[in-house]
PDB file of N, CA, C and O in Angstrom:
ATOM      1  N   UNK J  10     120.137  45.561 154.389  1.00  0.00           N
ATOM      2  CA  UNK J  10     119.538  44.405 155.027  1.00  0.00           C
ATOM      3  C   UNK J  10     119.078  44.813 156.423  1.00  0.00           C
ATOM      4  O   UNK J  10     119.811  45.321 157.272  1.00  0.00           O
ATOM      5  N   UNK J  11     117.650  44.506 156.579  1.00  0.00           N
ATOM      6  CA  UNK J  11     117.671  44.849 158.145  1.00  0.00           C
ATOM      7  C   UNK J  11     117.235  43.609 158.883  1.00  0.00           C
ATOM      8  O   UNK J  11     116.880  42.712 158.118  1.00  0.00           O
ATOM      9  N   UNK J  12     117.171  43.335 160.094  1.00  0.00           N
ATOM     10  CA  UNK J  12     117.416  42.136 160.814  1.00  0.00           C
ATOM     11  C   UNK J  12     116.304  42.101 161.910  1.00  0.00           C
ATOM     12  O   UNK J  12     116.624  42.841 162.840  1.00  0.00           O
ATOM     13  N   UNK J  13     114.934  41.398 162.134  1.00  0.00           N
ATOM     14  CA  UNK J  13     114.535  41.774 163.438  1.00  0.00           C
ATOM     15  C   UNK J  13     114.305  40.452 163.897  1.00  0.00           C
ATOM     16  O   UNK J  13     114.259  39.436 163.203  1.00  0.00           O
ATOM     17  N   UNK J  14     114.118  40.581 165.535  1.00  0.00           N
ATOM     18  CA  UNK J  14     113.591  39.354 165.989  1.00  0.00           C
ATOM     19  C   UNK J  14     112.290  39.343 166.445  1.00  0.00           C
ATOM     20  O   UNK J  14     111.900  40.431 166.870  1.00  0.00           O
ATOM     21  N   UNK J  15     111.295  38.184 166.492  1.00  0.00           N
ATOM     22  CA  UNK J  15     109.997  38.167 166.426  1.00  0.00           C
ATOM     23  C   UNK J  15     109.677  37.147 167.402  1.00  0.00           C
ATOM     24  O   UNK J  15     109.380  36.231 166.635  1.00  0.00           O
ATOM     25  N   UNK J  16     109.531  36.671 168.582  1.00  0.00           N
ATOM     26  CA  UNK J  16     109.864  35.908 169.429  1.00  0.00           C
ATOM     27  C   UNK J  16     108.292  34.891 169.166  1.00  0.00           C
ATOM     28  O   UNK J  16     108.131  33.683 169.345  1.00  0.00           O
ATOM     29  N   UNK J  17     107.608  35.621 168.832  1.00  0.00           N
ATOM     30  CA  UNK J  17     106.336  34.424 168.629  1.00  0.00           C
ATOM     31  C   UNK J  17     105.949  33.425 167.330  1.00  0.00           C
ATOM     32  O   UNK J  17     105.171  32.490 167.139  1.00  0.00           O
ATOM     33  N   UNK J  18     106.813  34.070 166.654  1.00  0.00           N
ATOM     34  CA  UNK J  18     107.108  33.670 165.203  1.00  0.00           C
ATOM     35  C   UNK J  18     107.929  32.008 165.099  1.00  0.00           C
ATOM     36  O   UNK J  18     109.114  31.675 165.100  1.00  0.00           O
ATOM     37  N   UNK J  19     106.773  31.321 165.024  1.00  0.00           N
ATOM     38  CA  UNK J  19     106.995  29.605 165.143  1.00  0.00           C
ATOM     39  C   UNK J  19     106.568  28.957 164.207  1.00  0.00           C
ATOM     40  O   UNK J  19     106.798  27.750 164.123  1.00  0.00           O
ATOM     41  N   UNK J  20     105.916  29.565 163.381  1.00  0.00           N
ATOM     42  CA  UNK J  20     105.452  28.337 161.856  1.00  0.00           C
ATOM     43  C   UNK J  20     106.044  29.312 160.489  1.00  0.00           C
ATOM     44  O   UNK J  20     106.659  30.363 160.307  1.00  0.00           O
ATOM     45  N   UNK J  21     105.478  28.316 159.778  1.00  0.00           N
ATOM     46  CA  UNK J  21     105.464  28.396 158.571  1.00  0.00           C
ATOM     47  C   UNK J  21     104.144  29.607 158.026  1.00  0.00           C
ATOM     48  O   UNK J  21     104.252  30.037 156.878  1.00  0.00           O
ATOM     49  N   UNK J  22     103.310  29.949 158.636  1.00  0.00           N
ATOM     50  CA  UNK J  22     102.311  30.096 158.408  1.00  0.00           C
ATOM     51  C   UNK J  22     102.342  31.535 159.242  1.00  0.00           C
ATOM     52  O   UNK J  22     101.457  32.381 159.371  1.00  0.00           O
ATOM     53  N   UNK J  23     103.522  31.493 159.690  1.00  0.00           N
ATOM     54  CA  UNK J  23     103.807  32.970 160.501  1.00  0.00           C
ATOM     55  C   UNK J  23     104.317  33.732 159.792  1.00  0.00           C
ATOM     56  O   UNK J  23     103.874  34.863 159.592  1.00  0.00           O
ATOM     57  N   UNK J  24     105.776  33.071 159.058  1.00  0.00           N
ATOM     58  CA  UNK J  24     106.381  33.463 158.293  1.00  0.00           C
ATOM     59  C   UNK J  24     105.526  34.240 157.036  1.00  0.00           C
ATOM     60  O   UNK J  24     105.865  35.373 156.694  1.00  0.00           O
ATOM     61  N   UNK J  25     104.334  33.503 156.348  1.00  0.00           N
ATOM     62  CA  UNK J  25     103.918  33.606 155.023  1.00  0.00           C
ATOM     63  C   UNK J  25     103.187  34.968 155.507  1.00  0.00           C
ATOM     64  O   UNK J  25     103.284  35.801 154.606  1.00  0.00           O
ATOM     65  N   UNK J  26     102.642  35.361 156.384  1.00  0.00           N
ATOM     66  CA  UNK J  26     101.508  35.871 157.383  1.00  0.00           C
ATOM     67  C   UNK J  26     103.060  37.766 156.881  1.00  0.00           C
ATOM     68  O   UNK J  26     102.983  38.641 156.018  1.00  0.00           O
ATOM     69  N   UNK J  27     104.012  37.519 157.863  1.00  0.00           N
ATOM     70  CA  UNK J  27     104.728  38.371 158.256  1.00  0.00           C
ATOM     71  C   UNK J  27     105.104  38.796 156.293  1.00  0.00           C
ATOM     72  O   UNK J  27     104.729  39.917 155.951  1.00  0.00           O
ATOM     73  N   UNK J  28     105.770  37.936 155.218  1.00  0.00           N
ATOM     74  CA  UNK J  28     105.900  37.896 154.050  1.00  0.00           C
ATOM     75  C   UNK J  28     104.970  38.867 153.248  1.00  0.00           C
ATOM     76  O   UNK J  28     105.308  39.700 152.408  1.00  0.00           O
ATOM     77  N   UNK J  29     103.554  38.522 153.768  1.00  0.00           N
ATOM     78  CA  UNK J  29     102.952  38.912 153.020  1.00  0.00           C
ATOM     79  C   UNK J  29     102.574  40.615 153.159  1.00  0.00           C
ATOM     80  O   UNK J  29     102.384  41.439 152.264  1.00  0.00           O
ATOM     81  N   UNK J  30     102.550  40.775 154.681  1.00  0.00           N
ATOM     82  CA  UNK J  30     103.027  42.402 155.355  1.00  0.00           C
ATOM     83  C   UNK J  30     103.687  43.390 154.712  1.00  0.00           C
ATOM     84  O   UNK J  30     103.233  44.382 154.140  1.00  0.00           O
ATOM     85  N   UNK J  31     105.121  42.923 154.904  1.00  0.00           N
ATOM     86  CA  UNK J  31     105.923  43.124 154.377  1.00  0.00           C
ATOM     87  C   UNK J  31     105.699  43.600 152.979  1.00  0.00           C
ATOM     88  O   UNK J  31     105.821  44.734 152.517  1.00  0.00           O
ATOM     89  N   UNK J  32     105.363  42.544 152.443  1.00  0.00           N
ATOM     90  CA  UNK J  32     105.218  42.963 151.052  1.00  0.00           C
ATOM     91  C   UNK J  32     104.097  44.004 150.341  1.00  0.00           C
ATOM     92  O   UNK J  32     103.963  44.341 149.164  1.00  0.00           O
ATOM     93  N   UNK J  33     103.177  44.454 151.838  1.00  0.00           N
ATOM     94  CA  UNK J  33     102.483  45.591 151.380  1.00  0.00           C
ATOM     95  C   UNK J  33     103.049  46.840 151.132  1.00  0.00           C
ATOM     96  O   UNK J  33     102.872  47.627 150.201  1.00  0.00           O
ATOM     97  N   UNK J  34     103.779  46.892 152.149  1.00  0.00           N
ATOM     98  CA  UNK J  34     104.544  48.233 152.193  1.00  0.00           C
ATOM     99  C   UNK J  34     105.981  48.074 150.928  1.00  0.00           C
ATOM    100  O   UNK J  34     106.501  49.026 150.345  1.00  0.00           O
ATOM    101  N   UNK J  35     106.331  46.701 150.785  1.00  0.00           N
ATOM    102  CA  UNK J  35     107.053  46.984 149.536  1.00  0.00           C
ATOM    103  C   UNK J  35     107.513  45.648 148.787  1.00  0.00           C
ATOM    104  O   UNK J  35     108.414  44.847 149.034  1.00  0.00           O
ATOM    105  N   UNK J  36     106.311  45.732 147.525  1.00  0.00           N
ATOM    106  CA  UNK J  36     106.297  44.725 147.031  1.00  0.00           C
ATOM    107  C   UNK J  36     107.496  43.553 146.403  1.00  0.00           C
ATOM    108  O   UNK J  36     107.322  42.407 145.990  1.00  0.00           O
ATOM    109  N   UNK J  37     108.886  44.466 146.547  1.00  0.00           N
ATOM    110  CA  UNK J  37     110.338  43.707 146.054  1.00  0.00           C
ATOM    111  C   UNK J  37     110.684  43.251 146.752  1.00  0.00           C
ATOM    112  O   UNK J  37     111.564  42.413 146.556  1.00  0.00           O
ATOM    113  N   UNK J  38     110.134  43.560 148.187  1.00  0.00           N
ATOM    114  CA  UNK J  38     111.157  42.742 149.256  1.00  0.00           C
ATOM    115  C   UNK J  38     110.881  41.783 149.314  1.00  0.00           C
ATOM    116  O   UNK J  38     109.882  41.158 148.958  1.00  0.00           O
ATOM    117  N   UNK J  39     112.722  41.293 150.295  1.00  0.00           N
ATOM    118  CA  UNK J  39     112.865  39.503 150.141  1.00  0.00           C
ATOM    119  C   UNK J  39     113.121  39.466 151.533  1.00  0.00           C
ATOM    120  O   UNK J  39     113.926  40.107 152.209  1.00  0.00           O
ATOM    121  N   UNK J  40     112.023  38.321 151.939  1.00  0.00           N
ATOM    122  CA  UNK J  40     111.802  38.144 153.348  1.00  0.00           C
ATOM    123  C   UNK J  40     112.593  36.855 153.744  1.00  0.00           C
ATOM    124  O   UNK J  40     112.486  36.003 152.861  1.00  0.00           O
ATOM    125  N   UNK J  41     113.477  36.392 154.972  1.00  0.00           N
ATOM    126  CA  UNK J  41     114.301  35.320 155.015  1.00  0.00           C
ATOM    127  C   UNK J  41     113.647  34.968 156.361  1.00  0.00           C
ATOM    128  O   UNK J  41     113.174  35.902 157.009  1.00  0.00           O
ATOM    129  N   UNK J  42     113.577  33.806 156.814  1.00  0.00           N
ATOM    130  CA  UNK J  42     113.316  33.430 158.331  1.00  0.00           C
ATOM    131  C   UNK J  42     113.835  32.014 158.813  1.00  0.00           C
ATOM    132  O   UNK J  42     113.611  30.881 158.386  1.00  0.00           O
ATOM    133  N   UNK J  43     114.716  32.554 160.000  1.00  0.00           N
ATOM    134  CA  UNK J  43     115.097  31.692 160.555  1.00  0.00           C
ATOM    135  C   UNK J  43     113.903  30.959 161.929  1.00  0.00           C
ATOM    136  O   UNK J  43     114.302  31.165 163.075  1.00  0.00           O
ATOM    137  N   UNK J  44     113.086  30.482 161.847  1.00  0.00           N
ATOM    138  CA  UNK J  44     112.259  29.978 162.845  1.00  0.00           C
ATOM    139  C   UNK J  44     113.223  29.232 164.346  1.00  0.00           C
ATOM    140  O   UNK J  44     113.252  29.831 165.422  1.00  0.00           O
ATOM    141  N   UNK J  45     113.782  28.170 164.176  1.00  0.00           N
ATOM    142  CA  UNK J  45     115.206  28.521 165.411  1.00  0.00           C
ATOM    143  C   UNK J  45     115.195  29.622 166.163  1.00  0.00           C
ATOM    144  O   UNK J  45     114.858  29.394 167.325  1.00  0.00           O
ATOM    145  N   UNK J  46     115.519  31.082 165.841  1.00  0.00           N
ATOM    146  CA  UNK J  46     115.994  31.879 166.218  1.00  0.00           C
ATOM    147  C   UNK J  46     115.393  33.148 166.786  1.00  0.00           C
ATOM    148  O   UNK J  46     115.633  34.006 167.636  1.00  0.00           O
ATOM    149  N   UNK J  47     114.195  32.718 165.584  1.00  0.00           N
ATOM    150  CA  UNK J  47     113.170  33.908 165.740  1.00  0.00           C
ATOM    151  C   UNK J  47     113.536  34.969 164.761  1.00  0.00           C
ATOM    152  O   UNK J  47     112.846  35.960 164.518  1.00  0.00           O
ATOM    153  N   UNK J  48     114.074  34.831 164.507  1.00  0.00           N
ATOM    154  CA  UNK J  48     115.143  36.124 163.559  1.00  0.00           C
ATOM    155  C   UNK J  48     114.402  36.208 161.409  1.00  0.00           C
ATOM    156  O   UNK J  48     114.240  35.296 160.598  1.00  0.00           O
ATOM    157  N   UNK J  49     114.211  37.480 161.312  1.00  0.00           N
ATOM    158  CA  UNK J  49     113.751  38.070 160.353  1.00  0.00           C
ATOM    159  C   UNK J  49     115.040  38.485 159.427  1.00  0.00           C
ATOM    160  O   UNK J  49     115.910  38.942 160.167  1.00  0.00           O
ATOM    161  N   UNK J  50     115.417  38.478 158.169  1.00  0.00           N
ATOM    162  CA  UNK J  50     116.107  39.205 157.324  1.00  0.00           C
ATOM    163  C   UNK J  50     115.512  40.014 156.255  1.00  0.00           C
ATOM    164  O   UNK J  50     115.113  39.131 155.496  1.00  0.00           O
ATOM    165  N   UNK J  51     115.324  40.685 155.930  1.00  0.00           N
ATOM    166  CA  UNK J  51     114.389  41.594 155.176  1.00  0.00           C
ATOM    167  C   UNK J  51     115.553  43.011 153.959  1.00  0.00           C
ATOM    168  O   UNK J  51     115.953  44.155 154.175  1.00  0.00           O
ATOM    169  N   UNK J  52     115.673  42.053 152.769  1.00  0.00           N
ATOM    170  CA  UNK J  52     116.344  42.996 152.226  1.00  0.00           C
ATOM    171  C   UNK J  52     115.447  44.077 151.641  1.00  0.00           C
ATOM    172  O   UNK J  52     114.461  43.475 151.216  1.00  0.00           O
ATOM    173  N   UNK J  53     115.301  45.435 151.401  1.00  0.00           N
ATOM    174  CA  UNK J  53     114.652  46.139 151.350  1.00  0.00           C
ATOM    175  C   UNK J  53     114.884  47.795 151.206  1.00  0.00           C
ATOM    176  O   UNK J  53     115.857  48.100 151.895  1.00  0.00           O
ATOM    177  N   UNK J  54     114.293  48.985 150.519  1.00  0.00           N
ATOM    178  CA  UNK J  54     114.581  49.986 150.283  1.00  0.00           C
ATOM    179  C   UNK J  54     113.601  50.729 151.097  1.00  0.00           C
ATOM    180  O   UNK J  54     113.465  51.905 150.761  1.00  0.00           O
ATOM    181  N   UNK J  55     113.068  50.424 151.835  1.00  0.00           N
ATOM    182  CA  UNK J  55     111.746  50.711 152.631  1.00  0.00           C
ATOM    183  C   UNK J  55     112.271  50.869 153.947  1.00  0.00           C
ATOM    184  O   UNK J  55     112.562  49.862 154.593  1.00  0.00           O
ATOM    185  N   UNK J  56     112.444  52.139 154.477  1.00  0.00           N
ATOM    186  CA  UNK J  56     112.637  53.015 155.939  1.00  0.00           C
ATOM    187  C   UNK J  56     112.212  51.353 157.381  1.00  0.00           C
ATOM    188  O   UNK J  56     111.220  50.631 157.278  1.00  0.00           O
ATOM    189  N   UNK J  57     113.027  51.252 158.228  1.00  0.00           N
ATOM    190  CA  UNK J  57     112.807  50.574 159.206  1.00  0.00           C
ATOM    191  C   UNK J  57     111.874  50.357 159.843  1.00  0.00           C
ATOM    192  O   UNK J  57     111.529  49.239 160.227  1.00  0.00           O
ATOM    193  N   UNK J  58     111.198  51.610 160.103  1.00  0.00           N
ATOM    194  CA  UNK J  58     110.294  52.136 160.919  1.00  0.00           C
ATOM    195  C   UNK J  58     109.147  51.420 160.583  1.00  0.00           C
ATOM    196  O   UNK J  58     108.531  50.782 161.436  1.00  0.00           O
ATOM    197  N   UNK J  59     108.607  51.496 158.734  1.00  0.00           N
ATOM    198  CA  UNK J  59     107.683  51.367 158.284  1.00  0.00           C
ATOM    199  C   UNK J  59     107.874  49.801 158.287  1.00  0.00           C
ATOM    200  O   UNK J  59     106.922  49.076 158.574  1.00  0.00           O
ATOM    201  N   UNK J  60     108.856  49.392 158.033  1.00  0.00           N
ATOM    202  CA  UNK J  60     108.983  47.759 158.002  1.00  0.00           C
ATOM    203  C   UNK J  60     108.751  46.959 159.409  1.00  0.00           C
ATOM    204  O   UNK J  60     108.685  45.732 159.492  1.00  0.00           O
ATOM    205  N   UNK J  61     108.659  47.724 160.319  1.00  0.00           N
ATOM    206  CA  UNK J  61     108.525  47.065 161.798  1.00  0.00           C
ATOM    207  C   UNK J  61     107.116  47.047 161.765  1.00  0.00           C
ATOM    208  O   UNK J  61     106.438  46.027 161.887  1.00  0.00           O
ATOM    209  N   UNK J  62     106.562  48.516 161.551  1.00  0.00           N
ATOM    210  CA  UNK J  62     105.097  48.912 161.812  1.00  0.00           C
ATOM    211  C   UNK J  62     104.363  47.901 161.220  1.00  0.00           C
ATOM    212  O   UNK J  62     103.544  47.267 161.885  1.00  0.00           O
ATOM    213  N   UNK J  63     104.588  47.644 159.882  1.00  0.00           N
ATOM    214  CA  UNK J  63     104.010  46.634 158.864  1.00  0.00           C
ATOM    215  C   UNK J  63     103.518  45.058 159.805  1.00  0.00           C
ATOM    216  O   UNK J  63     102.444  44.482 159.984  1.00  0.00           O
ATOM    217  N   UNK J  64     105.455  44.719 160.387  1.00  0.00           N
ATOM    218  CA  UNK J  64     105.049  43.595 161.074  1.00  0.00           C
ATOM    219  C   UNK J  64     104.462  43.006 162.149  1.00  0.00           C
ATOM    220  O   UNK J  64     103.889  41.937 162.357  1.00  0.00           O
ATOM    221  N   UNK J  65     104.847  44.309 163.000  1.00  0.00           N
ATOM    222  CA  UNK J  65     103.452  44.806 164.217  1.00  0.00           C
ATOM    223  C   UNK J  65     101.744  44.088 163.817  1.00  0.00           C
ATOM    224  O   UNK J  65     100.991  43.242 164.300  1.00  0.00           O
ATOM    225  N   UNK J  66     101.760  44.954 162.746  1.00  0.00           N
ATOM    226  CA  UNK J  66     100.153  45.047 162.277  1.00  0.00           C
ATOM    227  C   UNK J  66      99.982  43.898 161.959  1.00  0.00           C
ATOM    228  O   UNK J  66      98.898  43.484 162.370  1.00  0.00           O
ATOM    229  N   UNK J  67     100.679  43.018 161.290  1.00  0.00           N
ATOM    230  CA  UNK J  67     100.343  41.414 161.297  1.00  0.00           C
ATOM    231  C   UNK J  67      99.751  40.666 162.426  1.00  0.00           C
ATOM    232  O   UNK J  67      98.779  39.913 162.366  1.00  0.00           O
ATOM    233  N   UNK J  68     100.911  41.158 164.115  1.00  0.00           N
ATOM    234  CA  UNK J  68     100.197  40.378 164.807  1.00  0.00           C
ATOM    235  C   UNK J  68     101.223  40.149 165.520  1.00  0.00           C
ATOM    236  O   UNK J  68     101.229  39.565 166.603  1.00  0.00           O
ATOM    237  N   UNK J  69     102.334  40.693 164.822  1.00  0.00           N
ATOM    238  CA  UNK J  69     104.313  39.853 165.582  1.00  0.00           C
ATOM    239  C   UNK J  69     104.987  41.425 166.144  1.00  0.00           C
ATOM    240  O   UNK J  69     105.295  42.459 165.551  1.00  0.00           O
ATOM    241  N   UNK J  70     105.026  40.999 167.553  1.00  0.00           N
ATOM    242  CA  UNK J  70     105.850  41.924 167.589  1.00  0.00           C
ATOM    243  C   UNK J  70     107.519  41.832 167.818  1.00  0.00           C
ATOM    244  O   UNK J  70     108.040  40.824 168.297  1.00  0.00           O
ATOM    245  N   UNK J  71     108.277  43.011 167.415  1.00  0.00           N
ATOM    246  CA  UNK J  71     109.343  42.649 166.772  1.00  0.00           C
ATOM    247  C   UNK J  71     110.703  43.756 167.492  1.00  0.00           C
ATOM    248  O   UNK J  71     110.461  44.783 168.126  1.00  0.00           O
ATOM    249  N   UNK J  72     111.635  43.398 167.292  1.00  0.00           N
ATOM    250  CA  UNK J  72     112.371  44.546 167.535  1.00  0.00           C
ATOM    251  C   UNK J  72     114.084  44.248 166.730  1.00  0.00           C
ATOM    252  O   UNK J  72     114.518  43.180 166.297  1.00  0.00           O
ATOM    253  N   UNK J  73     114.613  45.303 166.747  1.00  0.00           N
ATOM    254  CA  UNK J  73     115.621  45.389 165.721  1.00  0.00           C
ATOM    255  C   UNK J  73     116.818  44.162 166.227  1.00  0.00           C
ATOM    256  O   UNK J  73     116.769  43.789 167.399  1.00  0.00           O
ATOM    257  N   UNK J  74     117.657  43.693 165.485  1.00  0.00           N
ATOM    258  CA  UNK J  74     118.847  42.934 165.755  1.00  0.00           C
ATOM    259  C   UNK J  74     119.878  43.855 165.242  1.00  0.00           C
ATOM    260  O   UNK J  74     119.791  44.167 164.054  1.00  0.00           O
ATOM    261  N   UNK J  75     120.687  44.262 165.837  1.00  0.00           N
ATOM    262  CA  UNK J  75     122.262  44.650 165.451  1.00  0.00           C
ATOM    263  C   UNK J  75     122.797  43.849 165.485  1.00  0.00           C
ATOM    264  O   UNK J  75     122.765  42.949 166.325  1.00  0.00           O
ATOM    265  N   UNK J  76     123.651  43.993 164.273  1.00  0.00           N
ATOM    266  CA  UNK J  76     125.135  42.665 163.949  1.00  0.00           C
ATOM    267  C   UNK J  76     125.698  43.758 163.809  1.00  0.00           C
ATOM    268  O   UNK J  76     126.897  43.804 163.535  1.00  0.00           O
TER     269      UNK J  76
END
């Protein structure tokens, strides 16, 4: 599971936007969003790096959450 936060990330329409990213680089993943928080969950077999870059390129920029 990796975790990021996206601080501009406020709709619904951000979410689907960031979802759909995501899902270029890897079509199984399951995208979770807490809008509250700003916070991304992204279960996934796909390297970090490439999963940030992905959400970058949408438009959101992002950075990791440690729990």
């Amino acid at each position: 599971m990796q975790r990021y936060r996206a601080p501009k990330m406020s709709c619904g329409h951000c979410v689907s936007t960031i979802d759909a990213a995501v899902k270029e680089v890897d079509p199984h993943a399951v995208v979770s969003a807490d809008l509250a928080s700003h916070q991304l969950s992204i279960e996934t077999q796909v390297d970090s790096a490439r999963i940030a870059a992905a959400i970058r390129a949408a438009g959101y920029e992002n950075e990791p959450v440690v729990v």
